[in-house]
Amino acid sequence: MSRDETRLPVAVVAGLHADARRAAVEEILRTVPGSVALHHDLSAATDGTVHRTVRDAGGPLGGGDAPLVNDCACCALREDLIPELERLAGGGSPRLAVVELWDSVEPEAMAAVIDAAGAPLELTGVATAVDPALLVPYLSNGDDLAEAGLAAAPADQRTVADTFARQLEYPAVIAVAEDGSAGEPADDGDRALLAQLTPGARVVPVGGDGLAAALLAGFDVAAAAARRHPASALLPQECDEHGVSTLVWRRDRPFHPERLYAALEDLACAAARSRGRFWLADRPDTLLAWDAAGGALSVEPAGPWLAALPDAAWDLVPAERRVAASLDWHPAHGDRCQHLTFTSPGLDRDGLLDVLDSCLLTDAEYAAGRDGWARLPHAFDHLLAPVT
């Protein structure tokens, strides 16, 4: 039997831009005869209800409610999603099942759940649907999801901006729906911002036949995770177009922890989106992840630098990580590096460079070596585990 006869292709469509997401799903249902869409509505999750609907191009086919699991709507979605997809696979074998995620649900977690389920399901594509005119408003929105009525659980502490950024950066397909619902149409600057934030993604307009084909092309969950992991992330490239700039800042020398800490607020607000990896002089073996959107910055440890691992451990590291390390390799520091990217309309590149460079160790501080670096103020102890 062919693959289509033995497995149900499953595509995921995510996005905080609900109108764009719905338009993308409707296009898929229209262009792939026999396809169905599965959607879990989490808007009433705070009242204990997660409502599931299944529909095709002609309208609703069925529905039901899923109970909350551990007071978590996303947990309920995970528990209900796979059995429902398996039921669809065994009851008529639609040509494609489209999982339309609710507004603030991020595609990475759901893609991993579907991929791990295995046969009879086959994850063939992941897309985030966007209206380019809404990029700047959403990336600058530092409100908690709860304030916007978009929290997926009572304890959900994510913000609109950081959730939207992760939705953009994970999938291999960006479905662009310019329907004018934003009030003002998208301009060249909006499209330049989208292009710079999504390197490597295939941008497909909603309104043609290309979206369905892109979502049936196949999806590699491990490669997608590597594109997001700080050690091997596919970061934006240097660019300046239509008033939107991306600054790629790469240096070998470590940060002075106290000077960097003092500059965090300015750096977090310097761009609509910034991300990357960096190292502090007092924590030379820890790879640190930089993730900022909406004026809020997250700094988290992301494991050891490859150069800090014993040689025997290298074979256990994903190939993407080893390739990324080889591109940054320094004769003295190995893969330890500063690799940060800042993308924004109206970016103050010169001012940003001055601030970043001023946070590095001076020549005298650098010459003190690791013993001297260990005596520097541990300014990040309350954000990270204390240096031992």
XYZ file of C-alpha atoms in Angstrom:
388
model
C 0.000 0.000 0.000
C 1.136 3.546 -0.606
C 2.007 5.903 2.211
C -1.256 7.828 1.661
C -3.249 4.610 2.160
C -1.571 3.601 5.393
C -1.075 6.940 7.147
C -3.045 10.105 7.756
C -1.060 13.229 6.807
C -1.347 15.857 9.552
C -0.491 19.558 9.195
C -0.393 22.100 12.022
C -1.461 25.721 11.531
C -0.772 28.132 14.394
C -0.958 31.855 14.934
C -2.067 34.626 17.255
C -3.490 36.405 14.200
C -6.795 34.523 14.333
C -8.263 35.964 11.118
C -5.123 35.059 9.161
C -5.054 31.578 10.692
C -8.686 30.886 9.853
C -8.172 32.119 6.296
C -5.199 29.776 5.893
C -7.169 26.779 7.165
C -10.144 27.559 4.953
C -7.832 27.700 1.935
C -6.411 24.267 2.743
C -9.879 22.767 3.155
C -10.887 24.301 -0.166
C -7.851 23.143 -2.142
C -7.429 19.628 -0.680
C -10.648 17.671 -1.320
C -11.467 15.320 1.536
C -9.440 17.295 4.099
C -10.725 18.055 7.601
C -9.761 20.589 10.268
C -9.590 19.869 13.987
C -9.684 22.800 16.421
C -9.666 23.007 20.224
C -11.146 26.269 21.502
C -9.447 27.230 24.780
C -11.291 30.526 25.260
C -13.480 29.020 28.009
C -10.702 26.957 29.583
C -10.711 29.107 32.720
C -14.273 27.832 33.267
C -13.119 24.221 32.893
C -14.148 23.642 29.286
C -12.093 22.890 26.186
C -14.360 22.574 23.143
C -13.331 20.509 20.115
C -14.743 20.946 16.620
C -14.121 18.994 13.427
C -15.109 20.473 10.089
C -14.492 20.206 6.381
C -14.999 22.674 3.552
C -18.754 22.258 3.838
C -19.007 23.016 7.552
C -19.028 21.235 10.942
C -18.751 17.449 11.086
C -18.817 17.011 14.849
C -17.568 18.271 18.177
C -17.215 17.609 21.857
C -15.685 18.773 25.106
C -12.384 17.682 26.588
C -11.848 17.823 30.376
C -9.054 19.918 31.806
C -5.952 17.996 32.841
C -3.987 19.337 35.824
C -5.906 22.614 35.440
C -4.074 23.096 32.133
C -5.892 23.679 28.843
C -2.861 22.786 26.735
C -2.561 19.514 28.665
C -6.186 18.789 27.815
C -5.441 19.531 24.164
C -2.526 17.082 24.159
C -4.592 14.363 25.829
C -7.497 14.746 23.385
C -5.639 15.512 20.158
C -3.998 12.179 19.363
C -7.040 9.956 20.067
C -9.179 12.227 17.901
C -6.656 12.187 15.056
C -6.415 8.392 15.313
C -10.212 8.191 15.187
C -10.175 10.273 12.004
C -7.454 8.057 10.523
C -9.518 4.953 11.098
C -12.888 6.314 10.093
C -12.816 7.248 6.451
C -9.179 8.284 6.022
C -9.366 11.969 5.051
C -6.632 13.074 2.657
C -5.301 15.573 5.193
C -6.047 16.501 8.802
C -5.333 20.120 9.653
C -4.776 20.855 13.338
C -5.755 24.490 13.772
C -4.197 25.553 17.066
C -5.904 28.061 19.301
C -4.444 31.583 19.403
C -1.670 31.306 22.010
C -0.797 27.620 21.588
C 2.745 27.289 20.268
C 3.333 24.880 17.383
C 6.563 23.335 18.687
C 4.935 21.410 21.536
C 2.023 20.162 19.454
C 4.252 19.143 16.533
C 6.361 17.061 18.922
C 3.249 15.344 20.315
C 1.974 14.417 16.852
C 5.385 13.259 15.654
C 5.907 11.093 18.739
C 2.541 9.366 18.187
C 3.787 7.693 15.014
C 1.583 5.531 12.790
C -1.098 5.930 11.614
C -0.292 9.645 11.823
C 2.355 11.428 9.772
C 3.263 15.058 10.485
C 3.798 16.616 7.058
C 3.952 20.353 7.743
C 3.807 23.173 10.277
C 2.810 26.739 9.466
C 2.165 29.947 11.326
C -0.343 32.281 9.716
C 0.331 36.017 9.970
C -0.984 39.357 8.823
C 2.218 41.378 8.176
C 0.482 44.613 9.184
C 0.200 43.220 12.725
C 3.846 42.226 13.161
C 5.027 45.375 14.923
C 1.980 45.721 17.224
C 2.288 42.107 18.364
C 6.076 42.091 18.763
C 5.878 45.265 20.834
C 3.079 43.978 23.067
C 4.585 43.134 26.439
C 1.213 42.366 28.067
C 0.759 39.019 29.731
C -1.454 36.639 27.765
C -3.846 36.628 30.707
C -4.376 40.389 30.348
C -5.279 39.845 26.687
C -7.625 36.950 27.462
C -5.282 34.513 25.718
C -3.790 32.520 28.604
C -3.875 28.754 28.125
C -3.783 28.082 31.876
C -4.222 30.046 35.115
C -0.460 29.941 35.673
C 0.418 30.974 32.094
C 2.990 33.772 32.465
C 3.929 34.212 28.813
C 3.553 37.548 27.085
C 1.930 38.302 23.749
C 5.270 39.323 22.212
C 7.386 36.339 23.231
C 4.632 33.867 22.315
C 4.229 35.433 18.891
C 7.998 35.423 18.316
C 8.227 31.687 19.005
C 5.259 31.021 16.731
C 7.114 32.827 13.939
C 10.488 31.186 14.394
C 9.619 27.495 14.694
C 7.742 26.481 11.513
C 9.134 25.887 8.036
C 6.153 27.674 6.427
C 4.777 31.176 7.038
C 1.283 31.644 5.617
C 0.722 35.322 4.824
C -2.867 36.591 4.803
C -3.203 40.288 4.033
C -6.929 40.753 4.523
C -6.944 44.296 5.857
C -8.317 43.295 9.265
C -5.461 45.215 10.887
C -7.057 48.491 9.750
C -4.012 49.570 7.772
C -2.620 47.454 4.938
C 0.850 45.963 5.218
C 3.657 47.943 3.613
C 7.139 47.089 2.362
C 8.566 47.635 5.844
C 6.190 45.074 7.349
C 7.158 42.520 4.703
C 10.872 43.249 5.215
C 10.469 42.697 8.956
C 8.764 39.349 8.351
C 11.480 38.240 5.934
C 14.282 39.178 8.324
C 12.674 37.446 11.316
C 12.022 34.145 9.517
C 15.246 33.076 7.775
C 14.925 29.731 6.067
C 11.127 29.641 6.240
C 9.054 29.382 3.091
C 6.688 32.358 2.887
C 3.459 31.394 1.107
C 0.581 33.799 0.399
C -2.904 32.748 1.435
C -5.222 32.875 -1.551
C -3.539 30.510 -3.973
C -2.823 26.801 -4.181
C 0.714 26.813 -2.747
C -0.071 26.529 0.957
C -1.499 23.013 0.868
C 1.443 21.734 -1.171
C 3.903 23.306 1.279
C 2.178 21.618 4.222
C 2.312 18.216 2.552
C 6.026 18.423 1.752
C 7.225 16.857 5.014
C 8.457 18.177 8.351
C 11.557 17.288 10.389
C 10.836 17.851 14.088
C 14.468 17.420 15.155
C 15.710 19.955 12.582
C 12.994 22.409 13.614
C 14.009 22.108 17.262
C 17.643 22.709 16.294
C 16.622 25.902 14.472
C 15.222 27.174 17.771
C 17.882 25.882 20.200
C 20.241 28.695 21.287
C 23.351 26.640 20.525
C 22.435 26.036 16.887
C 19.631 28.507 16.153
C 19.136 29.715 12.601
C 19.414 33.418 13.421
C 18.570 36.405 11.190
C 21.269 37.683 8.839
C 22.672 41.193 8.529
C 20.202 43.301 6.553
C 18.939 46.848 6.010
C 15.859 47.160 3.811
C 12.777 49.405 3.680
C 13.660 51.000 7.015
C 14.024 47.648 8.798
C 17.451 46.507 9.960
C 19.022 43.431 11.434
C 22.287 43.873 13.287
C 24.334 40.712 13.760
C 26.794 41.243 16.607
C 29.574 38.658 16.950
C 32.537 38.937 19.276
C 34.990 36.484 20.874
C 35.645 38.307 24.139
C 33.355 37.604 27.144
C 30.972 40.087 28.740
C 31.772 41.834 31.995
C 28.804 40.638 34.094
C 28.224 43.876 35.977
C 28.394 46.162 32.956
C 26.128 43.904 30.913
C 23.593 43.686 33.727
C 23.470 47.478 33.963
C 22.736 47.684 30.221
C 20.027 44.985 30.065
C 17.042 47.330 30.126
C 18.395 49.452 27.268
C 19.314 46.386 25.231
C 15.948 44.696 25.780
C 14.161 47.760 24.381
C 16.596 48.399 21.529
C 14.800 46.228 18.961
C 11.438 44.679 18.223
C 13.126 41.281 18.464
C 16.552 40.151 19.644
C 17.914 36.681 20.276
C 21.080 34.625 20.317
C 23.729 33.131 22.576
C 26.393 34.736 24.736
C 28.923 34.149 27.517
C 29.840 35.872 30.755
C 33.403 36.048 32.043
C 32.429 34.702 35.473
C 30.522 31.758 33.891
C 32.859 30.717 31.070
C 31.500 27.201 30.666
C 27.787 28.083 30.473
C 26.092 28.862 27.169
C 23.502 31.544 27.878
C 20.412 32.154 25.758
C 19.223 35.686 24.950
C 15.538 36.085 24.043
C 13.822 39.487 23.956
C 10.530 40.780 22.544
C 8.057 43.411 23.653
C 10.663 45.075 25.852
C 11.013 41.961 28.031
C 14.237 39.961 28.121
C 14.755 36.350 29.125
C 18.281 35.179 29.988
C 18.601 31.464 30.651
C 21.343 28.820 30.773
C 21.203 26.467 27.781
C 23.743 23.893 28.868
C 27.526 23.883 28.520
C 29.511 25.193 25.596
C 30.783 22.361 23.428
C 34.367 23.328 24.319
C 33.529 22.715 27.993
C 32.541 19.093 27.348
C 34.957 16.141 27.349
C 35.776 14.853 23.880
C 33.916 11.616 24.584
C 30.649 13.560 24.941
C 30.809 15.168 21.510
C 29.312 12.130 19.772
C 26.202 12.578 21.918
C 25.667 16.138 20.684
C 23.339 16.683 17.692
C 25.087 17.234 14.367
C 23.538 20.707 14.035
C 25.190 21.708 17.306
C 28.618 20.514 16.141
C 28.261 22.366 12.828
C 27.272 25.594 14.597
C 30.214 25.233 16.974
C 32.648 24.739 14.107
C 31.526 28.009 12.510
C 32.240 29.917 15.735
C 35.398 28.045 16.775
C 38.138 30.169 18.354
C 41.655 28.808 19.036
C 41.511 29.853 22.695
C 37.795 29.836 23.545
C 36.405 27.083 21.328
C 32.756 27.770 20.503
C 32.337 30.335 23.284
C 31.202 33.497 21.572
C 28.822 36.422 21.523
C 26.294 35.919 18.730
C 23.312 38.228 19.141
C 20.911 39.552 16.521
C 18.698 42.640 16.789
C 15.880 43.209 14.271
C 13.647 46.266 14.179
C 12.297 49.163 12.167
C 14.388 52.262 12.829
C 17.182 50.349 14.558
C 19.897 52.572 16.079
C 22.776 50.422 14.886
C 25.619 52.709 15.979
C 24.172 53.281 19.429
C 23.528 49.567 19.871
C 27.084 48.683 18.850
C 28.489 51.199 21.337
C 26.453 49.751 24.209
C 27.263 46.127 23.386
C 30.973 46.716 22.908
C 31.179 48.707 26.151
C 29.956 45.632 28.045
C 32.879 43.442 26.961
C 35.970 42.946 29.075
C 38.602 45.624 28.620
C 42.096 44.625 27.525
C 43.315 44.690 31.142
C 40.340 42.647 32.394
C 40.731 40.149 29.579
C 44.437 39.716 30.316
C 43.637 38.662 33.899
C 42.420 35.331 32.558
C 39.976 32.930 34.140
C 41.332 33.392 37.670
C 40.728 37.123 37.408
C 37.345 36.697 35.733
C 36.139 34.472 38.575
C 36.594 37.409 40.965
C 34.353 39.743 38.982
C 30.972 40.665 40.545
C 28.433 37.882 39.950
C 25.734 40.287 38.834
C 23.512 37.608 37.304
C 23.199 35.423 40.411
C 19.558 36.348 41.009
C 18.638 35.530 37.381
C 20.751 32.392 37.111
C 22.000 29.847 39.614
C 24.694 31.381 41.845
C 28.260 30.797 40.719
C 29.853 28.056 42.806
